[in-house]
mmCIF file of C-alpha atoms in Angstrom:
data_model
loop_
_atom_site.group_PDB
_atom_site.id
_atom_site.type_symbol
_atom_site.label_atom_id
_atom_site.label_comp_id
_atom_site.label_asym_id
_atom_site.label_seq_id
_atom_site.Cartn_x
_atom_site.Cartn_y
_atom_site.Cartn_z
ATOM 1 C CA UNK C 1 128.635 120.023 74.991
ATOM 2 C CA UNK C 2 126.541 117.941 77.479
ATOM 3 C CA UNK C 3 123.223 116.780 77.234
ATOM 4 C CA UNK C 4 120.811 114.039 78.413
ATOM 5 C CA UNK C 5 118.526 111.571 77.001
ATOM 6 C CA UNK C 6 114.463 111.031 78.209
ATOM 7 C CA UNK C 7 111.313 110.344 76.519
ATOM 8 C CA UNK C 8 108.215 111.975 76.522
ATOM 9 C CA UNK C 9 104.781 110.952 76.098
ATOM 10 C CA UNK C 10 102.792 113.015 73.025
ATOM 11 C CA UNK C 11 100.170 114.168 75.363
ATOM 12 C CA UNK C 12 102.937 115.418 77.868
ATOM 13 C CA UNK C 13 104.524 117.492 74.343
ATOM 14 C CA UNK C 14 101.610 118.817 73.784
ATOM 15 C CA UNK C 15 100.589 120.347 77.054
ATOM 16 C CA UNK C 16 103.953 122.010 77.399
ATOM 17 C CA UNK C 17 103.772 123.203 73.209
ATOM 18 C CA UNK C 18 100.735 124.445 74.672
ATOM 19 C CA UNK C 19 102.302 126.177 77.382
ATOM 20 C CA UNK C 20 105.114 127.851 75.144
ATOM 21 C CA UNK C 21 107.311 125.481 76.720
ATOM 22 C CA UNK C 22 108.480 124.132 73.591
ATOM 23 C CA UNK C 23 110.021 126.938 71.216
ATOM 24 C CA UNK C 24 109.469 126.353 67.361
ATOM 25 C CA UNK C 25 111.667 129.032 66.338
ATOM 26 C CA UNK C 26 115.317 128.204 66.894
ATOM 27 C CA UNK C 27 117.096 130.298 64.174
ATOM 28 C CA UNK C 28 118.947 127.036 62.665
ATOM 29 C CA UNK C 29 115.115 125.434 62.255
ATOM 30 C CA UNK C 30 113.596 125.271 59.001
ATOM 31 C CA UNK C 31 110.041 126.881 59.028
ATOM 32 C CA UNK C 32 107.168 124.705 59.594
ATOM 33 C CA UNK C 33 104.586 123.142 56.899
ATOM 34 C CA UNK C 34 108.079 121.734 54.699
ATOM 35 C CA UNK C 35 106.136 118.741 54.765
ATOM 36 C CA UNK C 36 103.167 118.006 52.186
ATOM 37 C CA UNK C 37 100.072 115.928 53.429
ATOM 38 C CA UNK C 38 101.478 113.078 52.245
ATOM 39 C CA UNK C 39 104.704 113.035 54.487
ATOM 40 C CA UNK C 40 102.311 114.455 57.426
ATOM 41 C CA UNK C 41 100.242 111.272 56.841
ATOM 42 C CA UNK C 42 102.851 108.961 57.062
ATOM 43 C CA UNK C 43 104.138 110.391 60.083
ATOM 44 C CA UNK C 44 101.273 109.841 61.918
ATOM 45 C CA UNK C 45 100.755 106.488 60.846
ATOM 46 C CA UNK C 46 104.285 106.218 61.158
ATOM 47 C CA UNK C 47 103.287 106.561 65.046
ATOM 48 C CA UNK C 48 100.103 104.735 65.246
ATOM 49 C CA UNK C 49 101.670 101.468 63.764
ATOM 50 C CA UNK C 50 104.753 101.934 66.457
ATOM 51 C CA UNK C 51 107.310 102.697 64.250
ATOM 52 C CA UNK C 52 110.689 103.486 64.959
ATOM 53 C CA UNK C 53 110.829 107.423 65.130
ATOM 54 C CA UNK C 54 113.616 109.393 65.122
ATOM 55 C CA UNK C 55 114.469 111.538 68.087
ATOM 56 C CA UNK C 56 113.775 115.026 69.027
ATOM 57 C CA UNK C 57 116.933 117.158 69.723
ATOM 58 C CA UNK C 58 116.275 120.329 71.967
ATOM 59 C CA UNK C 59 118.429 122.988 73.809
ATOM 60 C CA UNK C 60 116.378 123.201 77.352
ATOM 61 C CA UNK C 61 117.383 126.570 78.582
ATOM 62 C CA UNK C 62 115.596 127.042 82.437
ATOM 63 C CA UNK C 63 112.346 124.791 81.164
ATOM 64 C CA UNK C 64 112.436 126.185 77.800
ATOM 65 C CA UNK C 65 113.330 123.695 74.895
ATOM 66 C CA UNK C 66 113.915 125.384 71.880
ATOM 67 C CA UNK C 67 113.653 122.586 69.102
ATOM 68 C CA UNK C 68 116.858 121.842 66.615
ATOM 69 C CA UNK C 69 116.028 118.537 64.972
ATOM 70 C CA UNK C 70 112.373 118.000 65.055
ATOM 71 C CA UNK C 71 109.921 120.794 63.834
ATOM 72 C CA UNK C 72 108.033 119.020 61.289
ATOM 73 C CA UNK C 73 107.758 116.113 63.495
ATOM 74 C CA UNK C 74 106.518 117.764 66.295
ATOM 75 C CA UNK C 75 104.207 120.559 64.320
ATOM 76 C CA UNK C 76 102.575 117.933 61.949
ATOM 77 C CA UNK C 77 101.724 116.447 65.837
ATOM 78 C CA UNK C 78 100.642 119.935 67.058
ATOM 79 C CA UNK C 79 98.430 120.733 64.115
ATOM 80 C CA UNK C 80 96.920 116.888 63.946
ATOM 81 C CA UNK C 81 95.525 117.100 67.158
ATOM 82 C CA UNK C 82 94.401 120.419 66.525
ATOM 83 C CA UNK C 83 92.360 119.144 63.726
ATOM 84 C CA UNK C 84 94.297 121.470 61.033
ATOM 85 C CA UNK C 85 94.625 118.990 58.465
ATOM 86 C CA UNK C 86 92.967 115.553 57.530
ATOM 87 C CA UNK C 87 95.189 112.467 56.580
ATOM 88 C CA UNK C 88 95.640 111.565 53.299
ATOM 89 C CA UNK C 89 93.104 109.518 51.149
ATOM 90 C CA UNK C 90 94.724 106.470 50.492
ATOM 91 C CA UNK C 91 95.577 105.098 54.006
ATOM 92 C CA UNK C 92 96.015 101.455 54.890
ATOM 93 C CA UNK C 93 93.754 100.315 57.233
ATOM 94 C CA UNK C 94 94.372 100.182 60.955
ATOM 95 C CA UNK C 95 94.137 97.178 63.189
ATOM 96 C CA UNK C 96 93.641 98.636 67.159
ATOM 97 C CA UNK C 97 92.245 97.486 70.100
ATOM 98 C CA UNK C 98 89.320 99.055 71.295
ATOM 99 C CA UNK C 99 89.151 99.639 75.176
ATOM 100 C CA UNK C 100 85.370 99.594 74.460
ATOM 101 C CA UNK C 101 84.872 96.455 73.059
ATOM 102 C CA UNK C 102 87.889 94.895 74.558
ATOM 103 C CA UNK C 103 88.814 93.571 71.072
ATOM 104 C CA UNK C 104 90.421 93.824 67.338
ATOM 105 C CA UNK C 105 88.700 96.634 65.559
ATOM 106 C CA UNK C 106 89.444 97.829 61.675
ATOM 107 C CA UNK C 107 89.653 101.612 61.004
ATOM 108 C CA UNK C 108 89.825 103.358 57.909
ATOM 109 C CA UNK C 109 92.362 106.153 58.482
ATOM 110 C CA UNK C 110 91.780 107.859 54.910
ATOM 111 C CA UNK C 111 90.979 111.601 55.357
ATOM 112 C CA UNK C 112 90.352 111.602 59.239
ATOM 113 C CA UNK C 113 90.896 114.395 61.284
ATOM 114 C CA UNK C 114 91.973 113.611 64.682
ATOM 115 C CA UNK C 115 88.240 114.723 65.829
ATOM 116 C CA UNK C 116 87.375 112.104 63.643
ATOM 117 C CA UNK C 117 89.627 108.906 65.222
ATOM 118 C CA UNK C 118 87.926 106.497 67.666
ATOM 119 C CA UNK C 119 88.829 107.541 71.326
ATOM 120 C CA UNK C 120 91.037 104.773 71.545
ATOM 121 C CA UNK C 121 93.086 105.290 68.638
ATOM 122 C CA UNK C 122 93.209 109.040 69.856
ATOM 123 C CA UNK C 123 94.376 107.794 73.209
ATOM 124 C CA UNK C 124 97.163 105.149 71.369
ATOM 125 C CA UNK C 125 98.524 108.625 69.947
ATOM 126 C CA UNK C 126 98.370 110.750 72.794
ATOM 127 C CA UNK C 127 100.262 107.676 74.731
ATOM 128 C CA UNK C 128 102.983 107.436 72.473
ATOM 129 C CA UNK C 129 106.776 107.792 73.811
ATOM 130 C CA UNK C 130 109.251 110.060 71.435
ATOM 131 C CA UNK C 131 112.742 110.243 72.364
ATOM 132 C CA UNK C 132 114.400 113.776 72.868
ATOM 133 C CA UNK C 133 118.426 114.712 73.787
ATOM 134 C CA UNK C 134 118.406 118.087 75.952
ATOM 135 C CA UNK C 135 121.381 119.759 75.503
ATOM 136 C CA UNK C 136 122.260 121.638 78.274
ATOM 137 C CA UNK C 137 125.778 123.086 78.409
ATOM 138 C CA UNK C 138 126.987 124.047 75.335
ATOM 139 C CA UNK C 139 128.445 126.819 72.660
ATOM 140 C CA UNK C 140 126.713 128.574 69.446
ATOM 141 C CA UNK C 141 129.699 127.367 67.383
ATOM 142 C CA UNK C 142 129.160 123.176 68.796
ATOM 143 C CA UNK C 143 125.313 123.733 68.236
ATOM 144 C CA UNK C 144 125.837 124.835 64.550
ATOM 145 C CA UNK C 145 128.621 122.372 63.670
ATOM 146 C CA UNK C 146 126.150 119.475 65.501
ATOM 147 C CA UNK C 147 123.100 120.779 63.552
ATOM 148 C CA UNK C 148 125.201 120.983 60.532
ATOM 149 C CA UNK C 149 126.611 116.617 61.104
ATOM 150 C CA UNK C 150 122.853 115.916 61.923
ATOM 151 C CA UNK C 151 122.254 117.609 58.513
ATOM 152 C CA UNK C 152 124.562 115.690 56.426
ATOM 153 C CA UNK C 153 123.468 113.568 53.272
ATOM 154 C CA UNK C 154 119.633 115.431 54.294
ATOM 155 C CA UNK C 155 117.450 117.061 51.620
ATOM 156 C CA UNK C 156 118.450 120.521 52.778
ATOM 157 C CA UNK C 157 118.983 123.266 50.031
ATOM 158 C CA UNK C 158 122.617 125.162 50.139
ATOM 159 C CA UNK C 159 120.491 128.239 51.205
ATOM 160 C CA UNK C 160 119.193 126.209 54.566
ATOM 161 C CA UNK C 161 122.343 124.823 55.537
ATOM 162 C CA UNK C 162 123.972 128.750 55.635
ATOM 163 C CA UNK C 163 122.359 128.702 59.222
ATOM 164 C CA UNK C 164 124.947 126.248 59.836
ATOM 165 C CA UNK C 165 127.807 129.132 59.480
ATOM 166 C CA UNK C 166 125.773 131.444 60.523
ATOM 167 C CA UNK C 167 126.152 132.894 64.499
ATOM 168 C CA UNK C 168 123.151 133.266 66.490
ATOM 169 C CA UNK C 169 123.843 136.931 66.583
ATOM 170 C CA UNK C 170 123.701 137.529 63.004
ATOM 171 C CA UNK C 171 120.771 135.411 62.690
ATOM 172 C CA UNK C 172 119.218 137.630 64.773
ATOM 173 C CA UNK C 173 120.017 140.586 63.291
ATOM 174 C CA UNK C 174 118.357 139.051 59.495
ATOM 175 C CA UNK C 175 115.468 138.012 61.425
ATOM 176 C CA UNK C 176 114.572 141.086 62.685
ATOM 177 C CA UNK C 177 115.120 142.840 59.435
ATOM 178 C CA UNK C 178 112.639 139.899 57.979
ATOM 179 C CA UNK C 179 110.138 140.671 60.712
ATOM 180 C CA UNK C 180 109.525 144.204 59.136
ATOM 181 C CA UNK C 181 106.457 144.684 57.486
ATOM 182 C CA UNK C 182 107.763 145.224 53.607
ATOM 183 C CA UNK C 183 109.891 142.199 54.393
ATOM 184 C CA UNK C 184 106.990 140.048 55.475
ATOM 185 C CA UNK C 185 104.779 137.569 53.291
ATOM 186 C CA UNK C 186 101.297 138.139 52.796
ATOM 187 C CA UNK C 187 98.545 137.191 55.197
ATOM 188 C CA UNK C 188 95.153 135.720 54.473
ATOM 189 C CA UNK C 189 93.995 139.057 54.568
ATOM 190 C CA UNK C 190 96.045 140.593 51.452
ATOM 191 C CA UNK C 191 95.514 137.374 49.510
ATOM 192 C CA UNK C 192 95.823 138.279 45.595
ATOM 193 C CA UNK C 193 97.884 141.103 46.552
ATOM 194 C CA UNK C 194 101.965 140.868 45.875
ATOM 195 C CA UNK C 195 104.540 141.026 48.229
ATOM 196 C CA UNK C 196 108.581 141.398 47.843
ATOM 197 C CA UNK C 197 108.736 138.047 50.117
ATOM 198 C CA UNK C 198 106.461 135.534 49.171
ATOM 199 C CA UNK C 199 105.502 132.152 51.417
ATOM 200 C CA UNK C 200 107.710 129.976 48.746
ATOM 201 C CA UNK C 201 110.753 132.326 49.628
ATOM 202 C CA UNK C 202 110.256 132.064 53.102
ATOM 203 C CA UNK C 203 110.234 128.032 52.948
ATOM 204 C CA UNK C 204 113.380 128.261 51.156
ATOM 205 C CA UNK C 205 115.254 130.563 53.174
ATOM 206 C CA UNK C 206 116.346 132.430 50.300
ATOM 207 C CA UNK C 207 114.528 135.517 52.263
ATOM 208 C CA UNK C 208 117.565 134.939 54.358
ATOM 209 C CA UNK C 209 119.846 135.530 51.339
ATOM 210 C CA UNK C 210 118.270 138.381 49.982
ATOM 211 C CA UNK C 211 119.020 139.934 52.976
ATOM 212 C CA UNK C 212 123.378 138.538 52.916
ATOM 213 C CA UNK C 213 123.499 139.877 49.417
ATOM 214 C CA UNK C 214 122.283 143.037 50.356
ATOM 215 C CA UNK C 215 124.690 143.457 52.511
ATOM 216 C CA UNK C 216 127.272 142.398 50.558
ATOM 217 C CA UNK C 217 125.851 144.882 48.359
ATOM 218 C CA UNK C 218 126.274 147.591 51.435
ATOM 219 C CA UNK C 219 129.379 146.296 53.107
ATOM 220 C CA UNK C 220 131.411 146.617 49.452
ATOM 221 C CA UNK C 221 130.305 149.962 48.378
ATOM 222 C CA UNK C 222 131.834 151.535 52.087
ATOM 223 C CA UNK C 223 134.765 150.200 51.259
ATOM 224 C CA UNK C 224 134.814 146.951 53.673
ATOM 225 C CA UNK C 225 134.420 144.279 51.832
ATOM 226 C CA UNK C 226 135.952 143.242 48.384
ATOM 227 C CA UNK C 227 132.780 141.713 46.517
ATOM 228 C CA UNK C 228 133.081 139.167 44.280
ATOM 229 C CA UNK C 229 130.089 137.207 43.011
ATOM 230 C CA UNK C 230 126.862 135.795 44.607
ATOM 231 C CA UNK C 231 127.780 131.709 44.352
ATOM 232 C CA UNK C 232 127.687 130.084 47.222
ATOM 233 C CA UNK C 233 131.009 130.007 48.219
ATOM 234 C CA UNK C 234 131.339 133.620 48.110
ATOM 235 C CA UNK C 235 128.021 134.063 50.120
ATOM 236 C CA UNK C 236 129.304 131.764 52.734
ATOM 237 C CA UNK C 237 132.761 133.266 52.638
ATOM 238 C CA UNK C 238 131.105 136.934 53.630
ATOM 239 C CA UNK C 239 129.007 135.300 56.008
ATOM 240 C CA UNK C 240 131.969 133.996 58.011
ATOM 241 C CA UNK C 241 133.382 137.457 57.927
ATOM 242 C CA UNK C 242 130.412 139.299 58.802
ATOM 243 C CA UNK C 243 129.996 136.470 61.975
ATOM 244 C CA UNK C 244 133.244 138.457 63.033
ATOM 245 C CA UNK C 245 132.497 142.034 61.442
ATOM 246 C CA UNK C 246 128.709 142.986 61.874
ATOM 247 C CA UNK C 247 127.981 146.313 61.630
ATOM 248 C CA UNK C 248 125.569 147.200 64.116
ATOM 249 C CA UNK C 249 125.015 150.530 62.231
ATOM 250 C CA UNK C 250 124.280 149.297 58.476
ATOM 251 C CA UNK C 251 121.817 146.609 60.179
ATOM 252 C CA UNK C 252 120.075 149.803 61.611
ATOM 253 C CA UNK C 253 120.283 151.876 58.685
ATOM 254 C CA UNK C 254 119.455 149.019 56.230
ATOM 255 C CA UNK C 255 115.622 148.395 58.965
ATOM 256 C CA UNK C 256 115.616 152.441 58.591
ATOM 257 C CA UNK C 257 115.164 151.780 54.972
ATOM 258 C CA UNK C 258 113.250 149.160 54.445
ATOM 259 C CA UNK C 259 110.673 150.918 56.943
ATOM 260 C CA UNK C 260 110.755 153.964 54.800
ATOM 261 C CA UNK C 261 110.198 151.824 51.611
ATOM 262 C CA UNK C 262 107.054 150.405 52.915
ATOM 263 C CA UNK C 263 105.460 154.103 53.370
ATOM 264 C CA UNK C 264 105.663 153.720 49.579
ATOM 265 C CA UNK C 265 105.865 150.345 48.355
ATOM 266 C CA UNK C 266 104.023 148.061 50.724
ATOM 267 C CA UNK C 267 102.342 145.886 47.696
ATOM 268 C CA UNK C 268 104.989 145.118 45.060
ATOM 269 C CA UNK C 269 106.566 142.431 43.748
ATOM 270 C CA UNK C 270 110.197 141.947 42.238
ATOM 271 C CA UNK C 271 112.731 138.719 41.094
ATOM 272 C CA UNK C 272 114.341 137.825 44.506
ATOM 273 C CA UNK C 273 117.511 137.993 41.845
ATOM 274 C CA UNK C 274 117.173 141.878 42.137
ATOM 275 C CA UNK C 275 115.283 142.740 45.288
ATOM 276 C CA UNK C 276 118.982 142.810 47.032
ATOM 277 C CA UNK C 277 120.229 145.304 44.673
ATOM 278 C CA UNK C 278 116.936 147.844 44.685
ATOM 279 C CA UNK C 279 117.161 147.420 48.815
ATOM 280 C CA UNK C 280 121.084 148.211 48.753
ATOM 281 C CA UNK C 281 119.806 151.424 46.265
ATOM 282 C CA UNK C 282 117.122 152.512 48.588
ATOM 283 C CA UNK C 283 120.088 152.239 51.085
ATOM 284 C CA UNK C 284 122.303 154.257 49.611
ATOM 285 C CA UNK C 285 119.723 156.927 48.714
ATOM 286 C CA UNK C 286 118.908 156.864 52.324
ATOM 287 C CA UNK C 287 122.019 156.843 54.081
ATOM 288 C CA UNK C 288 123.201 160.055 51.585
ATOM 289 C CA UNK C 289 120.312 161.704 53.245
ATOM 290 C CA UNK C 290 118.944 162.434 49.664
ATOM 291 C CA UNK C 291 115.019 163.036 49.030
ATOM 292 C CA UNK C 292 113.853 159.743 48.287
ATOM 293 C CA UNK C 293 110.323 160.649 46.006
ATOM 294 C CA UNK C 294 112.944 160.395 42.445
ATOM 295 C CA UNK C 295 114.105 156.928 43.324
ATOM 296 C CA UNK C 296 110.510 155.890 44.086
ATOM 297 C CA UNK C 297 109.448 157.454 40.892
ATOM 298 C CA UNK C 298 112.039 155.580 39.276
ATOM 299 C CA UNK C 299 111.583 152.407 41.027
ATOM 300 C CA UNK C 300 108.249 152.362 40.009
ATOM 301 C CA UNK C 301 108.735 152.795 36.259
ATOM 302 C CA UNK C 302 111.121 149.979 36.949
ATOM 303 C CA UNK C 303 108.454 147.538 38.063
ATOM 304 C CA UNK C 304 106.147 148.505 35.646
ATOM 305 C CA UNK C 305 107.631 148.161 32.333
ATOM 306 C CA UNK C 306 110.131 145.027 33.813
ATOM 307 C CA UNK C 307 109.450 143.074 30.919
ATOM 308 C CA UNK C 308 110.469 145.687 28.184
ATOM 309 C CA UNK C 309 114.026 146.150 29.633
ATOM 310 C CA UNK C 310 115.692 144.670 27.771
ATOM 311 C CA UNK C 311 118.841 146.128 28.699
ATOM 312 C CA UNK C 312 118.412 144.461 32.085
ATOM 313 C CA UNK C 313 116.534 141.298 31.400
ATOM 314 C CA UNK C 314 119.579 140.931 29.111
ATOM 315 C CA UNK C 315 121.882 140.974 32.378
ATOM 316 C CA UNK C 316 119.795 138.476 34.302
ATOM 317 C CA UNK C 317 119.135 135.920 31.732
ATOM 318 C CA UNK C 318 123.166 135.320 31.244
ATOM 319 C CA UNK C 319 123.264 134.665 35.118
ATOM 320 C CA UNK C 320 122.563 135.913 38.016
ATOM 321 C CA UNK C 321 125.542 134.650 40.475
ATOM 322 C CA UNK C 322 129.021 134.914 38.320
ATOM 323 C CA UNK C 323 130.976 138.367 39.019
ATOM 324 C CA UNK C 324 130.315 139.734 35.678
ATOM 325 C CA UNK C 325 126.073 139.633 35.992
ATOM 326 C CA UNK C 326 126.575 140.693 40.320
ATOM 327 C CA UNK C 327 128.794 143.392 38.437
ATOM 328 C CA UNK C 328 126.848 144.702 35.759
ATOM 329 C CA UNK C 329 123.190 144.880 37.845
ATOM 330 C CA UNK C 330 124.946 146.721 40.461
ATOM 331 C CA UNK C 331 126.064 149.355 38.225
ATOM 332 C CA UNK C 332 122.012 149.400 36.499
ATOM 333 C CA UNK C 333 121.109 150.463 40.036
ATOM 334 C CA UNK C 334 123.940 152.596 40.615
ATOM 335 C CA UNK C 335 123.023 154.654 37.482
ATOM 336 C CA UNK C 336 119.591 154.898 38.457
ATOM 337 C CA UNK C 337 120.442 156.817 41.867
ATOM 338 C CA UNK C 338 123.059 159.032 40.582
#
C-alpha cells in the first residue's frame, strides 16, 4: 500500500466537498450525524483554539478522495459552514484577533451559527490546515485490515466493525439491497409514519445485519450453508464465506422480493430481531413462484396482533442470537408459508 502525506486548508476542503470531489460514502464509513451537538461543538472549537486534530485518511482515485477516517470531522465542517447547526450553549469564550480593529477581541461562541461568527473568526476557520494521507496504490483486503488497526480500542459497535471483513463487493451488493425503497428510512415527508428501517438502525449498521442474517437465512435453506446461530462470531464466520461465495442470483432474487413487498407493505414496522426471518419468508414464497396475497394476509395478522403471540414473543424474549431461538423463529415462519 502506498500513500502520501499533505495538508489542506478548510476552505480548499470545502470547495472540492462542494465539487463532489470528496466522497462521503466509502462503504467501510460510518454514516454521518454519529456525533451529537456537543462533540460537533467541540470540534469546532477544537479548531478555532488550534488544537491538535487528527488526520484525514482518503483513497484519491483520479481526483476523487473517497474518505476512510474522517466523516464526522469533515461533515460537522461541511454542515457548520453551511449554517445547519448552531454550537452548543455553554461555550468558553474566544480570544481572536480582529483584522478590523487590529487587536484582542472576546467572542461568545455559545449557540452561533457560522453566519453568525465575526468575519475574522470565519476567516481563522476557513484558514485552518488539516492533515490528510492519500492512499494511492493499494488492495480491498490492506484497506479493510488498515481501517480495521485505525479502529482498534475506538467506540465502534461489533456491527460497524463487520465492514472490516467485509469485501467491497459484498458491501455493494447490501447497499444496493438497502437503497430499495421498503429498505429505506423515512423522510421528512412520511414523518409519523413507520418504516422496517428506521434512522437509529441505519446509525448502527444493524440495517447491514438484517440484511447477513437474511441471507444466512437464504443461503441455509438451499442447502449451502450449515447455519448455526446469529452471535457474532457466526455472523462474521458467514460473512467471510460469502466474501468468497456470493450468489449473484439470491442477491437478485432477495431485491426481487423486497420490491414486491413494498407494493404491499411500504409503511410497517417490525423488531429488527425478526425482519430477517419475514424477508427470508417473503423469499421463499417468491422464489417457489407461489401467489404471494396468503403470506401478505398472514403477515399482516402477524403485525397486528404482535403483542398477543405469545407463542412467539415467548421465543424472542429467551434470546434472540443462541441456535435454539435462530432455530425455533425460523421454523414460526416456516409454518406460516407452508
Amino acid at each position: 500500500m502506498e500513500y502520501n502525506s499533505k495538508t489542506r486548508t478548510i476552505q480548499n476542503i470545502k470547495s472540492n466537498i462542494d465539487k463532489g470531489l470528496i466522497k462521503f460514502d466509502h462503504y467501510l464509513q460510518r454514516e454521518e450525524n454519529q456525533w451529537n451537538r456537543k462533540t460537533k461543538s467541540l470540534f469546532i472549537d477544537t479548531i478555532l483554539r488550534g488544537y491538535i486534530i487528527n488526520p484525514i485518511i482518503v483513497i484519491k482515485d483520479n481526483k476523487i478522495l473517497s474518505i476512510i477516517d474522517g466523516i464526522q470531522r469533515l461533515s460537522t465542517i461541511r454542515d457548520y459552514i453551511n449554517n445547519q447547526f448552531a454550537l452548543s450553549k455553554d461555550m468558553d469564550i474566544l480570544e481572536y484577533y480582529d483584522m478590523d480593529s487590529e487587536q484582542m477581541e472576546s467572542f461568545d461562541l455559545s449557540e452561533k451559527k457560522y453566519r453568525a461568527l465575526p468575519l475574522s473568526i470565519q476567516q481563522m476557520i476557513l484558514e485552518t490546515e488539516l492533515r490528510f494521507y492519500e492512499i494511492t496504490d493499494y488492495t480491498d483486503k490492506e484497506i479493510r485490515d488498515n481501517f480495521a488497526r485505525l479502529n482498534a480500542g475506538k467506540p465502534l459497535t461489533q456491527k460497524q466493525l463487520r465492514k472490516t471483513v467485509t469485501t467491497q463487493q459484498f458491501q455493494d451488493a447490501i447497499t444496493d439491497i438497502l437503497s430499495l425503497p421498503l429498505m429505506t428510512p423515512i423522510t421528512k415527508e412520511e414523518r409519523g409514519m413507520k418504516k422496517l428501517i428506521t434512522p437509529t438502525m441505519k446509525k448502527g449498521s444493524t440495517d447491514r445485519d438484517i440484511i447477513i442474517q437474511t441471507l444466512m437465512l437464504i443461503e441455509s435453506s438451499n442447502g449451502n450453508y450449515e447455519l448455526n446461530s446469529f452471535t457474532t462470531n457466526d455472523i462474521n464466520d458467514f460473512v467471510n464465506w460469502y466474501n468468497i461465495n456470493l450468489n449473484d442470483d439470491v442477491i437478485s432474487q432477495l431485491k426481487v422480493t423486497i420490491n414486491t413487498l413494498n407494493e404491499y407493505i411500504h409503511y410497517v414496522s417490525l423488531k429488527p430481531t425478526t425482519t430477517p426471518f419475514m424477508l427470508y419468508a417473503a423469499y421463499k414464497v417468491i422464489d417457489s413462484e407461489t401467489d404471494i396475497t396468503s403470506f401478505i394476509l398472514n403477515l399482516k395478522n402477524f403485525i397486528e396482533n404482535y403483542r398477543d403471540n405469545t407463542n412467539y414473543l415467548n421465543i424472542v424474549q429467551a434470546g434472540t442470537t443462541s441456535p435454539q431461538s435462530v432455530k425455533a423463529r425460523l421454523d414460526y415462519w416456516n409454518n406460516m408459508i407452508k
